[in-house]
Structures are given as structure tokens and as C-alpha cells.
PDB file of C-alpha atoms and ligand atoms in Angstrom:
ATOM      1  CA  MET B1222    -143.285  75.463  12.454  1.00  0.00           C
ATOM      2  CA  GLN B1223    -140.403  72.912  12.569  1.00  0.00           C
ATOM      3  CA  ILE B1224    -138.532  71.997   9.856  1.00  0.00           C
ATOM      4  CA  SER B1225    -137.052  68.459  10.100  1.00  0.00           C
ATOM      5  CA  LEU B1226    -134.769  66.485   7.289  1.00  0.00           C
ATOM      6  CA  LEU B1227    -133.509  63.794   9.932  1.00  0.00           C
ATOM      7  CA  ASP B1228    -131.872  61.117   8.022  1.00  0.00           C
ATOM      8  CA  ARG B1229    -132.838  62.510   4.905  1.00  0.00           C
ATOM      9  CA  LYS B1230    -129.552  61.832   2.413  1.00  0.00           C
ATOM     10  CA  ALA B1231    -128.479  65.040   0.889  1.00  0.00           C
ATOM     11  CA  LEU B1232    -125.947  65.639  -2.057  1.00  0.00           C
ATOM     12  CA  VAL B1233    -124.761  69.270  -2.446  1.00  0.00           C
ATOM     13  CA  THR B1234    -122.209  70.564  -5.219  1.00  0.00           C
ATOM     14  CA  GLY B1235    -119.657  73.143  -4.946  1.00  0.00           C
ATOM     15  CA  ALA B1236    -119.879  72.547  -0.784  1.00  0.00           C
ATOM     16  CA  SER B1237    -116.010  73.664  -0.164  1.00  0.00           C
ATOM     17  CA  ARG B1238    -117.036  77.631   0.092  1.00  0.00           C
ATOM     18  CA  GLY B1239    -119.548  79.879   0.227  1.00  0.00           C
ATOM     19  CA  ILE B1240    -123.139  79.093  -0.355  1.00  0.00           C
ATOM     20  CA  GLY B1241    -122.381  75.435  -0.878  1.00  0.00           C
ATOM     21  CA  ARG B1242    -121.114  75.534   2.339  1.00  0.00           C
ATOM     22  CA  ALA B1243    -123.541  77.268   3.840  1.00  0.00           C
ATOM     23  CA  ILE B1244    -126.252  74.799   2.209  1.00  0.00           C
ATOM     24  CA  ALA B1245    -124.569  71.702   3.263  1.00  0.00           C
ATOM     25  CA  LEU B1246    -124.541  72.980   6.680  1.00  0.00           C
ATOM     26  CA  GLY B1247    -127.967  74.008   6.879  1.00  0.00           C
ATOM     27  CA  LEU B1248    -129.141  70.504   5.438  1.00  0.00           C
ATOM     28  CA  ALA B1249    -127.025  68.837   8.172  1.00  0.00           C
ATOM     29  CA  GLY B1250    -128.303  70.920  11.014  1.00  0.00           C
ATOM     30  CA  ALA B1251    -131.659  70.102   9.851  1.00  0.00           C
ATOM     31  CA  GLY B1252    -130.652  66.423  10.391  1.00  0.00           C
ATOM     32  CA  ALA B1253    -129.738  65.455   6.914  1.00  0.00           C
ATOM     33  CA  ASP B1254    -126.518  63.436   5.965  1.00  0.00           C
ATOM     34  CA  VAL B1255    -124.544  65.139   3.139  1.00  0.00           C
ATOM     35  CA  VAL B1256    -122.152  64.272   0.147  1.00  0.00           C
ATOM     36  CA  LEU B1257    -119.874  67.233  -0.207  1.00  0.00           C
ATOM     37  CA  VAL B1258    -118.506  67.817  -3.610  1.00  0.00           C
ATOM     38  CA  ALA B1259    -116.104  70.254  -5.029  1.00  0.00           C
ATOM     39  CA  THR B1260    -112.602  70.003  -6.226  1.00  0.00           C
ATOM     40  CA  ASN B1261    -110.779  71.391  -3.178  1.00  0.00           C
ATOM     41  CA  GLU B1262    -110.389  68.164  -0.831  1.00  0.00           C
ATOM     42  CA  ALA B1263    -109.018  70.167   2.179  1.00  0.00           C
ATOM     43  CA  LEU B1264    -111.882  72.372   2.238  1.00  0.00           C
ATOM     44  CA  LEU B1265    -114.290  69.791   1.772  1.00  0.00           C
ATOM     45  CA  SER B1266    -112.883  67.939   4.872  1.00  0.00           C
ATOM     46  CA  GLU B1267    -113.206  71.076   6.830  1.00  0.00           C
ATOM     47  CA  VAL B1268    -116.967  71.411   6.029  1.00  0.00           C
ATOM     48  CA  ALA B1269    -117.195  67.713   6.804  1.00  0.00           C
ATOM     49  CA  GLY B1270    -115.747  68.230  10.084  1.00  0.00           C
ATOM     50  CA  GLU B1271    -118.428  70.841  11.043  1.00  0.00           C
ATOM     51  CA  ILE B1272    -121.203  68.251   9.849  1.00  0.00           C
ATOM     52  CA  GLU B1273    -119.886  65.603  11.824  1.00  0.00           C
ATOM     53  CA  ALA B1274    -119.802  67.885  14.806  1.00  0.00           C
ATOM     54  CA  LEU B1275    -123.668  68.414  14.353  1.00  0.00           C
ATOM     55  CA  GLY B1276    -123.720  64.374  14.815  1.00  0.00           C
ATOM     56  CA  ARG B1277    -124.591  63.974  10.996  1.00  0.00           C
ATOM     57  CA  GLN B1278    -122.651  62.129   8.388  1.00  0.00           C
ATOM     58  CA  ALA B1279    -120.399  63.801   5.936  1.00  0.00           C
ATOM     59  CA  LEU B1280    -119.156  62.196   3.012  1.00  0.00           C
ATOM     60  CA  VAL B1281    -116.028  63.909   1.286  1.00  0.00           C
ATOM     61  CA  ARG B1282    -116.069  63.896  -2.390  1.00  0.00           C
ATOM     62  CA  PRO B1283    -113.719  65.684  -4.458  1.00  0.00           C
ATOM     63  CA  VAL B1284    -114.740  65.367  -8.268  1.00  0.00           C
ATOM     64  CA  ASP B1285    -114.162  67.940 -11.157  1.00  0.00           C
ATOM     65  CA  LEU B1286    -117.722  68.123 -12.585  1.00  0.00           C
ATOM     66  CA  ARG B1287    -116.573  68.312 -16.071  1.00  0.00           C
ATOM     67  CA  ASP B1288    -115.438  64.738 -15.922  1.00  0.00           C
ATOM     68  CA  GLY B1289    -118.705  62.648 -16.694  1.00  0.00           C
ATOM     69  CA  GLU B1290    -117.572  59.419 -15.924  1.00  0.00           C
ATOM     70  CA  ALA B1291    -116.050  60.496 -12.549  1.00  0.00           C
ATOM     71  CA  VAL B1292    -119.479  62.083 -11.460  1.00  0.00           C
ATOM     72  CA  THR B1293    -121.734  59.010 -12.648  1.00  0.00           C
ATOM     73  CA  ALA B1294    -119.490  57.000 -10.792  1.00  0.00           C
ATOM     74  CA  MET B1295    -119.659  59.115  -7.578  1.00  0.00           C
ATOM     75  CA  VAL B1296    -123.272  59.558  -7.473  1.00  0.00           C
ATOM     76  CA  LYS B1297    -123.721  55.791  -7.845  1.00  0.00           C
ATOM     77  CA  GLU B1298    -121.277  54.749  -5.027  1.00  0.00           C
ATOM     78  CA  VAL B1299    -122.430  57.752  -2.697  1.00  0.00           C
ATOM     79  CA  SER B1300    -125.858  56.562  -3.306  1.00  0.00           C
ATOM     80  CA  LYS B1301    -125.026  53.064  -2.467  1.00  0.00           C
ATOM     81  CA  THR B1302    -123.102  54.043   0.727  1.00  0.00           C
ATOM     82  CA  LEU B1303    -125.780  55.959   1.516  1.00  0.00           C
ATOM     83  CA  GLY B1304    -128.493  53.846   0.948  1.00  0.00           C
ATOM     84  CA  GLY B1305    -130.483  56.033  -1.315  1.00  0.00           C
ATOM     85  CA  LEU B1306    -130.462  60.189  -2.091  1.00  0.00           C
ATOM     86  CA  ASP B1307    -133.369  62.231  -1.132  1.00  0.00           C
ATOM     87  CA  ILE B1308    -131.973  65.611  -1.830  1.00  0.00           C
ATOM     88  CA  VAL B1309    -129.799  66.704  -4.660  1.00  0.00           C
ATOM     89  CA  VAL B1310    -128.334  70.573  -4.412  1.00  0.00           C
ATOM     90  CA  ASN B1311    -126.626  71.711  -8.237  1.00  0.00           C
ATOM     91  CA  ASN B1312    -124.625  74.797  -6.405  1.00  0.00           C
ATOM     92  CA  ALA B1313    -121.264  74.776  -7.862  1.00  0.00           C
ATOM     93  CA  GLY B1314    -120.782  77.590 -10.413  1.00  0.00           C
ATOM     94  CA  ILE B1315    -118.140  79.594 -12.204  1.00  0.00           C
ATOM     95  CA  THR B1316    -117.776  82.866 -14.053  1.00  0.00           C
ATOM     96  CA  ALA B1317    -115.589  83.930 -16.879  1.00  0.00           C
ATOM     97  CA  ASP B1318    -116.790  87.476 -17.426  1.00  0.00           C
ATOM     98  CA  ASN B1319    -116.358  89.624 -20.407  1.00  0.00           C
ATOM     99  CA  LEU B1320    -118.022  91.482 -23.208  1.00  0.00           C
ATOM    100  CA  LEU B1321    -119.129  89.094 -25.761  1.00  0.00           C
ATOM    101  CA  MET B1322    -116.906  90.440 -28.282  1.00  0.00           C
ATOM    102  CA  ARG B1323    -113.976  89.632 -26.044  1.00  0.00           C
ATOM    103  CA  THR B1324    -114.986  86.077 -24.865  1.00  0.00           C
ATOM    104  CA  LYS B1325    -113.356  83.411 -26.181  1.00  0.00           C
ATOM    105  CA  GLU B1326    -115.121  80.332 -27.206  1.00  0.00           C
ATOM    106  CA  ALA B1327    -113.028  78.118 -24.400  1.00  0.00           C
ATOM    107  CA  ASP B1328    -114.315  80.381 -21.483  1.00  0.00           C
ATOM    108  CA  TRP B1329    -117.877  80.173 -22.911  1.00  0.00           C
ATOM    109  CA  SER B1330    -117.518  76.491 -22.781  1.00  0.00           C
ATOM    110  CA  ARG B1331    -115.860  76.108 -19.354  1.00  0.00           C
ATOM    111  CA  VAL B1332    -118.944  78.237 -18.135  1.00  0.00           C
ATOM    112  CA  LEU B1333    -121.555  75.969 -19.386  1.00  0.00           C
ATOM    113  CA  ASP B1334    -119.563  73.016 -18.772  1.00  0.00           C
ATOM    114  CA  VAL B1335    -119.374  73.219 -15.171  1.00  0.00           C
ATOM    115  CA  ASN B1336    -122.830  75.454 -14.367  1.00  0.00           C
ATOM    116  CA  LEU B1337    -125.037  73.804 -16.579  1.00  0.00           C
ATOM    117  CA  SER B1338    -123.603  70.242 -17.825  1.00  0.00           C
ATOM    118  CA  GLY B1339    -122.009  69.663 -14.399  1.00  0.00           C
ATOM    119  CA  ALA B1340    -125.823  69.788 -12.856  1.00  0.00           C
ATOM    120  CA  PHE B1341    -126.978  67.514 -16.076  1.00  0.00           C
ATOM    121  CA  ARG B1342    -124.499  65.218 -14.982  1.00  0.00           C
ATOM    122  CA  VAL B1343    -125.231  64.812 -11.399  1.00  0.00           C
ATOM    123  CA  THR B1344    -129.018  65.035 -11.742  1.00  0.00           C
ATOM    124  CA  LYS B1345    -129.183  62.420 -14.516  1.00  0.00           C
ATOM    125  CA  ALA B1346    -126.787  60.025 -12.101  1.00  0.00           C
ATOM    126  CA  ALA B1347    -129.320  60.804  -9.128  1.00  0.00           C
ATOM    127  CA  THR B1348    -132.281  60.667 -10.897  1.00  0.00           C
ATOM    128  CA  ARG B1349    -133.212  56.840 -10.140  1.00  0.00           C
ATOM    129  CA  ALA B1350    -132.469  57.259  -6.723  1.00  0.00           C
ATOM    130  CA  LEU B1351    -134.364  60.797  -6.442  1.00  0.00           C
ATOM    131  CA  LEU B1352    -137.440  58.922  -7.670  1.00  0.00           C
ATOM    132  CA  LYS B1353    -137.283  56.154  -5.685  1.00  0.00           C
ATOM    133  CA  SER B1354    -136.954  58.405  -2.279  1.00  0.00           C
ATOM    134  CA  LYS B1355    -140.337  59.407  -1.009  1.00  0.00           C
ATOM    135  CA  HIS B1356    -139.158  62.892  -0.278  1.00  0.00           C
ATOM    136  CA  GLY B1357    -137.361  63.644  -3.504  1.00  0.00           C
ATOM    137  CA  ARG B1358    -135.891  67.497  -3.959  1.00  0.00           C
ATOM    138  CA  LEU B1359    -134.056  68.722  -6.629  1.00  0.00           C
ATOM    139  CA  ILE B1360    -132.515  72.031  -6.201  1.00  0.00           C
ATOM    140  CA  ASN B1361    -130.593  73.941  -8.388  1.00  0.00           C
ATOM    141  CA  ILE B1362    -128.648  77.170  -7.785  1.00  0.00           C
ATOM    142  CA  SER B1363    -129.161  79.504 -10.611  1.00  0.00           C
ATOM    143  CA  SER B1364    -128.883  83.535 -10.419  1.00  0.00           C
ATOM    144  CA  VAL B1365    -131.243  86.248 -10.974  1.00  0.00           C
ATOM    145  CA  VAL B1366    -128.845  87.283 -13.801  1.00  0.00           C
ATOM    146  CA  GLY B1367    -130.077  84.023 -15.755  1.00  0.00           C
ATOM    147  CA  LEU B1368    -133.808  86.046 -15.279  1.00  0.00           C
ATOM    148  CA  THR B1369    -132.531  89.589 -16.425  1.00  0.00           C
ATOM    149  CA  GLY B1370    -129.370  89.129 -18.246  1.00  0.00           C
ATOM    150  CA  ASN B1371    -126.386  91.329 -17.705  1.00  0.00           C
ATOM    151  CA  ALA B1372    -123.445  93.001 -19.260  1.00  0.00           C
ATOM    152  CA  GLY B1373    -120.133  91.443 -19.689  1.00  0.00           C
ATOM    153  CA  GLN B1374    -122.013  87.767 -18.097  1.00  0.00           C
ATOM    154  CA  SER B1375    -123.271  86.729 -21.195  1.00  0.00           C
ATOM    155  CA  SER B1376    -122.001  83.123 -20.920  1.00  0.00           C
ATOM    156  CA  TYR B1377    -122.782  83.232 -17.123  1.00  0.00           C
ATOM    157  CA  ALA B1378    -126.265  84.378 -17.811  1.00  0.00           C
ATOM    158  CA  ALA B1379    -126.827  81.764 -20.521  1.00  0.00           C
ATOM    159  CA  SER B1380    -125.872  79.034 -18.090  1.00  0.00           C
ATOM    160  CA  LYS B1381    -127.980  80.417 -15.159  1.00  0.00           C
ATOM    161  CA  ALA B1382    -131.020  80.728 -17.517  1.00  0.00           C
ATOM    162  CA  GLY B1383    -130.558  76.954 -18.993  1.00  0.00           C
ATOM    163  CA  LEU B1384    -130.500  75.899 -15.433  1.00  0.00           C
ATOM    164  CA  ILE B1385    -134.183  77.220 -15.094  1.00  0.00           C
ATOM    165  CA  GLY B1386    -135.416  75.799 -18.041  1.00  0.00           C
ATOM    166  CA  PHE B1387    -133.749  72.295 -16.886  1.00  0.00           C
ATOM    167  CA  THR B1388    -135.206  72.463 -13.591  1.00  0.00           C
ATOM    168  CA  LYS B1389    -138.786  73.331 -15.174  1.00  0.00           C
ATOM    169  CA  SER B1390    -138.586  70.322 -17.599  1.00  0.00           C
ATOM    170  CA  LEU B1391    -137.525  68.106 -14.788  1.00  0.00           C
ATOM    171  CA  ALA B1392    -140.469  69.302 -12.400  1.00  0.00           C
ATOM    172  CA  GLN B1393    -142.615  67.951 -14.965  1.00  0.00           C
ATOM    173  CA  GLU B1394    -140.679  64.713 -15.580  1.00  0.00           C
ATOM    174  CA  PHE B1395    -140.651  64.127 -11.840  1.00  0.00           C
ATOM    175  CA  SER B1396    -144.027  65.143 -10.592  1.00  0.00           C
ATOM    176  CA  SER B1397    -145.926  61.916 -11.158  1.00  0.00           C
ATOM    177  CA  ARG B1398    -143.536  60.544  -8.562  1.00  0.00           C
ATOM    178  CA  GLY B1399    -144.034  63.781  -5.751  1.00  0.00           C
ATOM    179  CA  VAL B1400    -140.466  64.515  -6.520  1.00  0.00           C
ATOM    180  CA  THR B1401    -139.821  68.302  -6.779  1.00  0.00           C
ATOM    181  CA  ALA B1402    -137.280  70.766  -8.786  1.00  0.00           C
ATOM    182  CA  ASN B1403    -137.222  74.158  -8.008  1.00  0.00           C
ATOM    183  CA  CYS B1404    -134.703  76.588  -8.743  1.00  0.00           C
ATOM    184  CA  VAL B1405    -133.061  79.391  -6.077  1.00  0.00           C
ATOM    185  CA  ALA B1406    -131.751  82.693  -7.862  1.00  0.00           C
ATOM    186  CA  PRO B1407    -129.594  84.560  -5.435  1.00  0.00           C
ATOM    187  CA  GLY B1408    -129.062  88.183  -6.183  1.00  0.00           C
ATOM    188  CA  PHE B1409    -125.725  89.592  -4.825  1.00  0.00           C
ATOM    189  CA  ILE B1410    -124.273  87.507  -2.017  1.00  0.00           C
ATOM    190  CA  GLU B1411    -121.293  87.870  -0.034  1.00  0.00           C
ATOM    191  CA  THR B1412    -118.722  85.051  -1.125  1.00  0.00           C
ATOM    192  CA  ASP B1413    -115.585  84.502  -2.572  1.00  0.00           C
ATOM    193  CA  MET B1414    -117.595  84.884  -6.173  1.00  0.00           C
ATOM    194  CA  THR B1415    -118.299  88.613  -5.364  1.00  0.00           C
ATOM    195  CA  ALA B1416    -115.245  89.329  -3.253  1.00  0.00           C
ATOM    196  CA  ALA B1417    -113.404  90.669  -6.611  1.00  0.00           C
ATOM    197  CA  LEU B1418    -115.534  93.262  -6.887  1.00  0.00           C
ATOM    198  CA  THR B1419    -114.101  96.945  -5.458  1.00  0.00           C
ATOM    199  CA  GLU B1420    -115.703  98.432  -3.047  1.00  0.00           C
ATOM    200  CA  GLU B1421    -116.799 100.982  -5.428  1.00  0.00           C
ATOM    201  CA  GLN B1422    -118.489  98.580  -7.476  1.00  0.00           C
ATOM    202  CA  GLN B1423    -120.026  97.179  -4.448  1.00  0.00           C
ATOM    203  CA  ALA B1424    -121.616 100.224  -3.347  1.00  0.00           C
ATOM    204  CA  MET B1425    -122.960 100.628  -6.857  1.00  0.00           C
ATOM    205  CA  ILE B1426    -125.057  97.506  -6.721  1.00  0.00           C
ATOM    206  CA  CYS B1427    -125.898  98.449  -3.368  1.00  0.00           C
ATOM    207  CA  GLU B1428    -127.895 101.348  -4.570  1.00  0.00           C
ATOM    208  CA  ARG B1429    -129.758  99.304  -6.834  1.00  0.00           C
ATOM    209  CA  ILE B1430    -130.965  96.931  -3.697  1.00  0.00           C
ATOM    210  CA  PRO B1431    -134.184  98.040  -2.808  1.00  0.00           C
ATOM    211  CA  LEU B1432    -133.131  96.489   0.501  1.00  0.00           C
ATOM    212  CA  GLY B1433    -130.010  98.391   0.527  1.00  0.00           C
ATOM    213  CA  ARG B1434    -127.568  95.603   1.265  1.00  0.00           C
ATOM    214  CA  VAL B1435    -125.803  92.118  -0.068  1.00  0.00           C
ATOM    215  CA  GLY B1436    -127.201  88.919   1.194  1.00  0.00           C
ATOM    216  CA  SER B1437    -125.670  86.288   3.235  1.00  0.00           C
ATOM    217  CA  VAL B1438    -125.093  82.921   2.219  1.00  0.00           C
ATOM    218  CA  GLY B1439    -127.132  82.000   5.147  1.00  0.00           C
ATOM    219  CA  GLU B1440    -130.313  83.606   3.435  1.00  0.00           C
ATOM    220  CA  ILE B1441    -129.699  81.269   0.929  1.00  0.00           C
ATOM    221  CA  ALA B1442    -129.364  78.155   2.743  1.00  0.00           C
ATOM    222  CA  ALA B1443    -132.353  78.886   4.707  1.00  0.00           C
ATOM    223  CA  ALA B1444    -134.608  78.406   1.319  1.00  0.00           C
ATOM    224  CA  CYS B1445    -132.823  75.563   0.396  1.00  0.00           C
ATOM    225  CA  VAL B1446    -133.537  74.056   3.525  1.00  0.00           C
ATOM    226  CA  PHE B1447    -137.362  74.758   3.278  1.00  0.00           C
ATOM    227  CA  LEU B1448    -137.060  73.745  -0.288  1.00  0.00           C
ATOM    228  CA  ALA B1449    -135.697  70.448   0.727  1.00  0.00           C
ATOM    229  CA  SER B1450    -138.357  69.861   3.640  1.00  0.00           C
ATOM    230  CA  ASP B1451    -141.911  68.215   3.443  1.00  0.00           C
ATOM    231  CA  GLN B1452    -143.506  71.799   4.151  1.00  0.00           C
ATOM    232  CA  ALA B1453    -142.300  72.337   0.338  1.00  0.00           C
ATOM    233  CA  ALA B1454    -144.243  69.231  -1.045  1.00  0.00           C
ATOM    234  CA  TYR B1455    -146.382  71.267  -3.296  1.00  0.00           C
ATOM    235  CA  LEU B1456    -143.731  73.704  -4.572  1.00  0.00           C
ATOM    236  CA  THR B1457    -142.603  72.653  -8.037  1.00  0.00           C
ATOM    237  CA  GLY B1458    -141.369  74.223 -11.027  1.00  0.00           C
ATOM    238  CA  THR B1459    -140.124  77.564  -9.368  1.00  0.00           C
ATOM    239  CA  VAL B1460    -137.740  80.024  -9.456  1.00  0.00           C
ATOM    240  CA  LEU B1461    -137.335  81.639  -6.098  1.00  0.00           C
ATOM    241  CA  ARG B1462    -135.488  84.739  -6.669  1.00  0.00           C
ATOM    242  CA  ILE B1463    -133.752  86.142  -3.200  1.00  0.00           C
ATOM    243  CA  ASP B1464    -132.057  89.228  -4.148  1.00  0.00           C
ATOM    244  CA  GLY B1465    -133.423  92.080  -1.742  1.00  0.00           C
ATOM    245  CA  GLY B1466    -135.826  93.260  -4.272  1.00  0.00           C
ATOM    246  CA  LEU B1467    -132.914  93.513  -6.961  1.00  0.00           C
ATOM    247  CA  SER B1468    -135.092  92.045 -10.010  1.00  0.00           C
ATOM    248  CA  MET B1469    -138.344  92.995  -9.097  1.00  0.00           C
TER     249      MET B1469
HETATM  250  P1  LIG M 782    -117.644  80.592  -4.830  1.00  0.00           P
HETATM  251  O1  LIG M 782    -117.578  80.994  -3.756  1.00  0.00           O
HETATM  252  O2  LIG M 782    -116.927  81.057  -5.992  1.00  0.00           O
HETATM  253  O3  LIG M 782    -117.791  78.731  -4.809  1.00  0.00           O
HETATM  254  C1  LIG M 782    -118.254  77.923  -5.916  1.00  0.00           C
HETATM  255  C2  LIG M 782    -117.907  76.636  -5.474  1.00  0.00           C
HETATM  256  O4  LIG M 782    -117.963  75.499  -6.610  1.00  0.00           O
HETATM  257  C3  LIG M 782    -116.761  75.880  -4.772  1.00  0.00           C
HETATM  258  O5  LIG M 782    -117.232  75.313  -3.795  1.00  0.00           O
HETATM  259  C4  LIG M 782    -116.074  75.457  -5.796  1.00  0.00           C
HETATM  260  O6  LIG M 782    -115.182  74.502  -5.423  1.00  0.00           O
HETATM  261  C5  LIG M 782    -116.971  74.843  -6.894  1.00  0.00           C
HETATM  262  N1  LIG M 782    -116.774  74.390  -8.039  1.00  0.00           N
HETATM  263  C6  LIG M 782    -116.211  75.466  -8.994  1.00  0.00           C
HETATM  264  N2  LIG M 782    -115.985  74.677 -10.168  1.00  0.00           N
HETATM  265  C7  LIG M 782    -116.290  73.446  -9.909  1.00  0.00           C
HETATM  266  C8  LIG M 782    -115.926  72.018 -10.947  1.00  0.00           C
HETATM  267  N3  LIG M 782    -115.435  72.190 -11.879  1.00  0.00           N
HETATM  268  N4  LIG M 782    -116.119  70.873 -10.159  1.00  0.00           N
HETATM  269  C9  LIG M 782    -116.791  70.960  -9.005  1.00  0.00           C
HETATM  270  N5  LIG M 782    -116.942  72.051  -8.013  1.00  0.00           N
HETATM  271  C10 LIG M 782    -116.782  73.246  -8.330  1.00  0.00           C
HETATM  272  O7  LIG M 782    -119.366  80.489  -5.158  1.00  0.00           O
HETATM  273  P2  LIG M 782    -120.682  80.981  -4.649  1.00  0.00           P
HETATM  274  O8  LIG M 782    -120.788  82.656  -4.560  1.00  0.00           O
HETATM  275  O9  LIG M 782    -120.722  80.315  -3.474  1.00  0.00           O
HETATM  276  O10 LIG M 782    -121.647  80.691  -5.322  1.00  0.00           O
HETATM  277  C11 LIG M 782    -122.236  79.343  -5.363  1.00  0.00           C
HETATM  278  C12 LIG M 782    -123.404  79.392  -6.740  1.00  0.00           C
HETATM  279  O11 LIG M 782    -124.336  80.231  -6.367  1.00  0.00           O
HETATM  280  C13 LIG M 782    -122.901  79.226  -8.181  1.00  0.00           C
HETATM  281  O12 LIG M 782    -123.672  78.695  -8.752  1.00  0.00           O
HETATM  282  C14 LIG M 782    -123.209  80.895  -8.540  1.00  0.00           C
HETATM  283  O13 LIG M 782    -123.081  81.026  -9.882  1.00  0.00           O
HETATM  284  C15 LIG M 782    -124.525  80.967  -7.573  1.00  0.00           C
HETATM  285  N6  LIG M 782    -124.587  82.521  -7.443  1.00  0.00           N
HETATM  286  C16 LIG M 782    -123.944  83.430  -6.606  1.00  0.00           C
HETATM  287  C17 LIG M 782    -124.427  84.699  -6.357  1.00  0.00           C
HETATM  288  C18 LIG M 782    -123.570  85.396  -5.507  1.00  0.00           C
HETATM  289  O14 LIG M 782    -123.621  86.664  -5.310  1.00  0.00           O
HETATM  290  N7  LIG M 782    -122.231  84.765  -4.880  1.00  0.00           N
HETATM  291  C19 LIG M 782    -125.355  85.323  -7.228  1.00  0.00           C
HETATM  292  C20 LIG M 782    -126.015  84.417  -7.497  1.00  0.00           C
HETATM  293  C21 LIG M 782    -125.897  83.046  -7.946  1.00  0.00           C
HETATM  294  P3  LIG M 782    -113.609  74.159  -5.423  1.00  0.00           P
HETATM  295  O15 LIG M 782    -112.967  75.601  -6.125  1.00  0.00           O
HETATM  296  O16 LIG M 782    -113.600  73.283  -4.493  1.00  0.00           O
HETATM  297  O17 LIG M 782    -113.665  73.230  -6.967  1.00  0.00           O
END
């Protein structure tokens, strides 16, 4: 089975690093042109260079997802520039981990603002284009923590659980147009976000993972490429857990 996203137009948030970068490269590898969104323009430009080397178009759009007006203007502009949008991947995310008693309201708000409201802003601005597309696909990157909760991560878990309800609602709103909406819920993936943990903490986590290892960004990207494809046309409102069995 050959997956092709030839000439599809995709937008990926958090595309400067980690999972988002791998998703953007995966979509481009399957033939898509990709809009790259994050705040670090230099890193986005590096990813754009890699995509152009694959023979695809890459648009670098440095935008902070907390800026609603800038997000709306950017999504409208890229839809016009590319002549539509078929695939939106809300991947950008941050953590501000702490026990609830020590969680400052500003940190709580920042996590919800980027992880959940950021996805709302991008998706709302992209909805018209997605509904017009014959292959519309919304993919939101949640986390297994959004399903299981995790001590010390109440703000992050709340944002990731919120994304799941958001996605399922849109799966219902978009269904009459054949546009799908799904979540990917990664477990423990090796990126900057998890690099802050000590080797000891990482070893303790691996002990709890049935497959006995952390996941790679490529393993998340492969699932997103599949969800974006025609082969996944009958899959909507799901939460695909990619966690080595951690949350089963
Ligand atoms: P990462 O390496 O820390 O990358 C986060 C990305 O989000 C960066 O590209 C960052 O770009 C972007 N970003 C952060 N704040 C932003 C803002 N205000 N506006 C625009 N972009 C912003 O994280 P990752 O590990 O690849 O995680 C990617 C997604 O997967 C996140 O949603 C995360 O919650 C989820 N996830 C990760 C794991 C894991 O184990 N790594 C597990 C489960 C779920 P700039 O710095 O350039 O702004």
C-alpha cells in the first residue's frame, strides 16, 4: 500500500523542532506542500530547506499561537497563497509542570493558551478551507497524559484532555463534508520536551513501558501521514495512542 499526499496542502504548528518537524518532513516526503508554524524563524527555515530538497514547497510563518489576530491572518493568507488547505496538524505544545498547590495561574493560563486555545485559533481560521477540500484532515497532537492524567502535570493534562473533546466535537461537525478529525496521543517520545528529565527518571519511565523503550519522532510522524491519507478516510473521532503500551 503506497501512501501519497501528492500536491496536498498542509499546515503544521510547532514545526521548528521535535515531533512537529518530523511530521512536516513526513507529509512533505509523501508529496505535500507544507506551511511551517512556530516562533523560531531560523529553525523553521532549516526545516523549509529540508522540505525544498524533497522537491516540495515550504512556507515559513513565524507566529506565536497566543496571538489570535496574527494566527487568523496567517492562516487566511497561506490558504490563499497555496490555493487551499487539506491537512492541519495542531502539534505545538508546552509544559509548565508543577504540583497543583504550586501552580501559578499565569503558568496554567499559558499552557492552556498555547496547547488548547492555539489549536482552536488555527482550526477556526482553517475550517472554511478544510471543508472545501475533498481530502480535509484535522490532526491534533494530544498526549496519553490527556487520557490518564499525571501527578505534577494538571495544566498540561487538562489542555491535552481538552484537545480530545475538541477533536471529537469537530469530527461530528465536519463529518457531513467527509472531513475527518483525529487525535494522536503520544506516550514518551525523545525530544527537547523530554530531554530535561534525568537519565534516572528516563530509566524509571522505560520500566513502565511494555515495549521497554521511548518512542521516536518518526513513529509519530508515520501515524500522522497515515491519518492524513485517503486510506484513513473512514477514521474519525479517534484517539490513536502511540506509547509502547504505556497507557493500556
Ligand atoms: P518540543 O520539542 O518542545 O517542540 C514544541 C514545538 O511547539 C516547537 O516547535 C515550538 O516552536 C512550538 N511552540 C511552542 N510554543 C509556541 C507558541 N506559543 N507559538 C507557536 N509555536 C509554539 O515538543 P515535542 O516533544 O516535539 O512535542 C510536540 C507535541 O507533542 C506537543 O504538543 C506535546 O505536548 C506533544 N507530546 C509530546 C510528547 C513527548 O514525549 N515529547 C508526548 C506526548 C505529547 P518554537 O520554540 O519555535 O516556538
